[in-house]
C-alpha atoms as a PDB file:
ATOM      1  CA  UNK A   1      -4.566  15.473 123.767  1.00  0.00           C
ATOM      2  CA  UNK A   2      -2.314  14.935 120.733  1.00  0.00           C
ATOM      3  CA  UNK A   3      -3.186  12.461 117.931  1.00  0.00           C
ATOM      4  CA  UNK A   4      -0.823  11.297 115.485  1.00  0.00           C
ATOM      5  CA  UNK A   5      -1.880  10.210 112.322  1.00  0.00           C
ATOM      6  CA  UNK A   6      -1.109   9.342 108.482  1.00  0.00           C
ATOM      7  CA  UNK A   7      -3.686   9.414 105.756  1.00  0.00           C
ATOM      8  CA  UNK A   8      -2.464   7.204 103.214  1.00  0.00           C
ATOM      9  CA  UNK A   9      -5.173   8.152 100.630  1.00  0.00           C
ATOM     10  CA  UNK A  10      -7.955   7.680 102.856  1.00  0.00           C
ATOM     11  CA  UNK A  11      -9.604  11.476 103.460  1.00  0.00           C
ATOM     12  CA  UNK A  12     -12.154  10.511 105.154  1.00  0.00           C
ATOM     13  CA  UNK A  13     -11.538  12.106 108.119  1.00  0.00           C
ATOM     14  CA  UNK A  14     -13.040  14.731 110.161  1.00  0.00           C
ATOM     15  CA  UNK A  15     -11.889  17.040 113.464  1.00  0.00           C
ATOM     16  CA  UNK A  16     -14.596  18.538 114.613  1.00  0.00           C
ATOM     17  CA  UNK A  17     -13.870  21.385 117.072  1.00  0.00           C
ATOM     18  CA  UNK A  18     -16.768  21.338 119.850  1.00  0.00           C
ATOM     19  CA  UNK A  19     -20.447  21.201 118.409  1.00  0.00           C
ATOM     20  CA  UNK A  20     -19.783  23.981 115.620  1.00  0.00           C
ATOM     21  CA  UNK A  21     -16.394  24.024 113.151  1.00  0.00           C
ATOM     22  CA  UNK A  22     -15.104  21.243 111.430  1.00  0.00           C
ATOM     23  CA  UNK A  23     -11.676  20.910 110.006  1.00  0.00           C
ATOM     24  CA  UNK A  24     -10.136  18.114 107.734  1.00  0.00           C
ATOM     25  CA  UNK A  25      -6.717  17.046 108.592  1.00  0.00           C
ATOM     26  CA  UNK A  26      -3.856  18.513 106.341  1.00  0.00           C
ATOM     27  CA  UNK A  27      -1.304  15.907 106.140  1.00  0.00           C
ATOM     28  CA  UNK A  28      -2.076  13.406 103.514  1.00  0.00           C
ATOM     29  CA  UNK A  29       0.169  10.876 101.664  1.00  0.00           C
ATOM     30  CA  UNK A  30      -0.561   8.893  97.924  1.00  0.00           C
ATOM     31  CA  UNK A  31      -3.223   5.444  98.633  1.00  0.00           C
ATOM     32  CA  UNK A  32      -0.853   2.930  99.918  1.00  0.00           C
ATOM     33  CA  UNK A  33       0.471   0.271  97.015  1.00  0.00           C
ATOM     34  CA  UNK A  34       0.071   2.119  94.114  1.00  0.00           C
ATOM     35  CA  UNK A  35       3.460   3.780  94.240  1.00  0.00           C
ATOM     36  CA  UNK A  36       5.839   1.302  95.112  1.00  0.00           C
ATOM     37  CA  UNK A  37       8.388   3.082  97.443  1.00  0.00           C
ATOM     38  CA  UNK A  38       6.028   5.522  98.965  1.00  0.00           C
ATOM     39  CA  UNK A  39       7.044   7.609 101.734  1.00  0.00           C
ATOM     40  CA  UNK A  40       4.102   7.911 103.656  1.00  0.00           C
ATOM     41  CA  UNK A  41       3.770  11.658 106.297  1.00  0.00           C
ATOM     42  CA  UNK A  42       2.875  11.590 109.711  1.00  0.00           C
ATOM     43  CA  UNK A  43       0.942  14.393 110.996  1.00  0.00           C
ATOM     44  CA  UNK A  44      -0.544  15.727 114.225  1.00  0.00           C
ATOM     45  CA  UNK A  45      -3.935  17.257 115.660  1.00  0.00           C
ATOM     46  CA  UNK A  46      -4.678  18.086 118.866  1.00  0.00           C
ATOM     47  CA  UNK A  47      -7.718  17.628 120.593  1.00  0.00           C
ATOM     48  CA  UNK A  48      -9.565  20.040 123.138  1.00  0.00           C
ATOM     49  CA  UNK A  49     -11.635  18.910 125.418  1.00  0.00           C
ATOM     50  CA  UNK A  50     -14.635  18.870 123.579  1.00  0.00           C
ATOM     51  CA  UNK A  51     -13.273  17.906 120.228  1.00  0.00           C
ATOM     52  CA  UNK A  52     -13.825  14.803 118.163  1.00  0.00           C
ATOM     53  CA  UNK A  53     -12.015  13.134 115.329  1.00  0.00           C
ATOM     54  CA  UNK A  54     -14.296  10.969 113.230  1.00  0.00           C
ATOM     55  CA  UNK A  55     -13.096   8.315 110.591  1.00  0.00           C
ATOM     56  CA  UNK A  56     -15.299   6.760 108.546  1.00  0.00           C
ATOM     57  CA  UNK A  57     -14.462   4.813 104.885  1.00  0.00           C
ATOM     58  CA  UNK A  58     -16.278   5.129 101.933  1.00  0.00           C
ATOM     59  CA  UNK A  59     -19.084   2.720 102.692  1.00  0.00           C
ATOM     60  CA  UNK A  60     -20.367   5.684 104.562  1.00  0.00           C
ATOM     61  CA  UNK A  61     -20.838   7.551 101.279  1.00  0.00           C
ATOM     62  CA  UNK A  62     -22.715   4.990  99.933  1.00  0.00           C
ATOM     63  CA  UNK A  63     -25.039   4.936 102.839  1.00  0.00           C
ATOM     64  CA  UNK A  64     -24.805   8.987 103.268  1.00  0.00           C
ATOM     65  CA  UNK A  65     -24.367  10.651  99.765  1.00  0.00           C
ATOM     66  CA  UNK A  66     -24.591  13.663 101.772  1.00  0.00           C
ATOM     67  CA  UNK A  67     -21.217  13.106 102.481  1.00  0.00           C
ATOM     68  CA  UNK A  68     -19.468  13.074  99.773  1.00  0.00           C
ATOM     69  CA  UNK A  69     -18.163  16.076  99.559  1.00  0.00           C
ATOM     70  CA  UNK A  70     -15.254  16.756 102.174  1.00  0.00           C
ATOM     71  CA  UNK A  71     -16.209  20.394 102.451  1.00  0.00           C
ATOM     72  CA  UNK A  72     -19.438  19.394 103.370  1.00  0.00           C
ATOM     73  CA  UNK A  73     -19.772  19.294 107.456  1.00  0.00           C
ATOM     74  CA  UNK A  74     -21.198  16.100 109.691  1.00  0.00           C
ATOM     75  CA  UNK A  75     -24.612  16.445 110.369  1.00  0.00           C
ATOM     76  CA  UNK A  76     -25.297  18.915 112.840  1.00  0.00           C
ATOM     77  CA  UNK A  77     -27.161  16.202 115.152  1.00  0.00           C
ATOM     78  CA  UNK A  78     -23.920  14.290 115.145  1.00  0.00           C
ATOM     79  CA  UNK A  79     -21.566  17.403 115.575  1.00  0.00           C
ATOM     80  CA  UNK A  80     -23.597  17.512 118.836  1.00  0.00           C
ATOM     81  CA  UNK A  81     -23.927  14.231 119.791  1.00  0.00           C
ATOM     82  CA  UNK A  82     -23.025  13.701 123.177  1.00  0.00           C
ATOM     83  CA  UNK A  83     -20.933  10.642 122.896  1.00  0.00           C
ATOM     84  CA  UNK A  84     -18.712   9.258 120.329  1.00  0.00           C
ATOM     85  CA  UNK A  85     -20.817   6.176 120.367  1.00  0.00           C
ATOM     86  CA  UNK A  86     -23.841   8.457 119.796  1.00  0.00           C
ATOM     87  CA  UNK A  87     -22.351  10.383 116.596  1.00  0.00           C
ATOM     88  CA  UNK A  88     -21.038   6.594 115.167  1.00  0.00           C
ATOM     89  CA  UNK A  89     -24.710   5.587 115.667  1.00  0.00           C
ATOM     90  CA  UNK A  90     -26.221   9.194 114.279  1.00  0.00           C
ATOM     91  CA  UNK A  91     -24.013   8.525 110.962  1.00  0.00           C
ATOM     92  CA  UNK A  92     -24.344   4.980 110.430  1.00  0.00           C
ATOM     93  CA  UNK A  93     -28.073   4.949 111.153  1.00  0.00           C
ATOM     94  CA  UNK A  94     -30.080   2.733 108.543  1.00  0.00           C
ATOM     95  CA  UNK A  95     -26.858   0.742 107.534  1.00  0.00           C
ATOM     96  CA  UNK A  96     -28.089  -2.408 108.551  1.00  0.00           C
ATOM     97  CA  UNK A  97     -31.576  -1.776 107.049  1.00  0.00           C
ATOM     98  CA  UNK A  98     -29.811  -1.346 103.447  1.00  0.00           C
ATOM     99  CA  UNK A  99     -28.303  -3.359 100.910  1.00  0.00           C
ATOM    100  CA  UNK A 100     -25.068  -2.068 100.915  1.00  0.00           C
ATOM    101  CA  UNK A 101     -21.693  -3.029  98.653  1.00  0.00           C
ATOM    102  CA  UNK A 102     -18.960  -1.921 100.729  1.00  0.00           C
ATOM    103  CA  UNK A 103     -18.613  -2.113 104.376  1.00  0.00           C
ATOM    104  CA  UNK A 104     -19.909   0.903 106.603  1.00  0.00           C
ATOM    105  CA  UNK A 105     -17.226   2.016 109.225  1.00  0.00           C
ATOM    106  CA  UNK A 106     -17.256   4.623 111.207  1.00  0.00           C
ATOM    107  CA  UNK A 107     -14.622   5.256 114.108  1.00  0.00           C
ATOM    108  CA  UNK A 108     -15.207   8.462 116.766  1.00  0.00           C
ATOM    109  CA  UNK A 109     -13.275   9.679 119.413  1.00  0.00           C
ATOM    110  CA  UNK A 110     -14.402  12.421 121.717  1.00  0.00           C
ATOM    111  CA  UNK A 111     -12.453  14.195 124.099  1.00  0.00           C
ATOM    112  CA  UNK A 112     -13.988  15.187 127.306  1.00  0.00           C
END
């Protein structure tokens, strides 16, 4: 399936191509209201069956310092999770046990 997308200075995003490679989405655009007539890009992935595209904001990073880095891949127990509720639950394990300051989102979708 075909996803279209824009990154408006987000970049935390993930396509993971079956349990194994890992890509982060080209197309990215400036955070949105700091320029004030920002033209913001649409891009497209597509998905093989298989393939997931996880979204998470930087709450994550609080919670998984691992993380940080974008060329640093998912967790290989959530690369092979079997569900996209499984990998959300894999990578945003312990964030109700912490104090946190930012919110923890994660968003997965798998294509079967």
């Amino acid at each position: 399936g075909d996803v279209d997308y824009v990154d408006a200075g987000h970049g935390h995003a993930r396509l993971l191509r079956g349990a194994t490679g890992q890509e982060l989405l080209p197309q990215r655009s400036a955070p949105i209201g700091i320029f004030p007539d920002s033209q913001f890009l649409a891009g497209k992935a597509r998905l093989e069956p298989g393939d997931s595209l996880v979204v998470f904001s930087d709450g994550l990073l609080d919670l998984r310092p691992d993380l940080a880095t974008k060329e640093v891949k998912l967790p290989n127990e959530a690369r092979r999770a079997a569900s996209a509720q499984e990998m959300v639950d894999i990578l945003a394990h312990g964030a109700r046990d912490k104090e946190l300051f930012d919110d923890v989102t994660v968003l997965a979708l798998k294509r079967l």
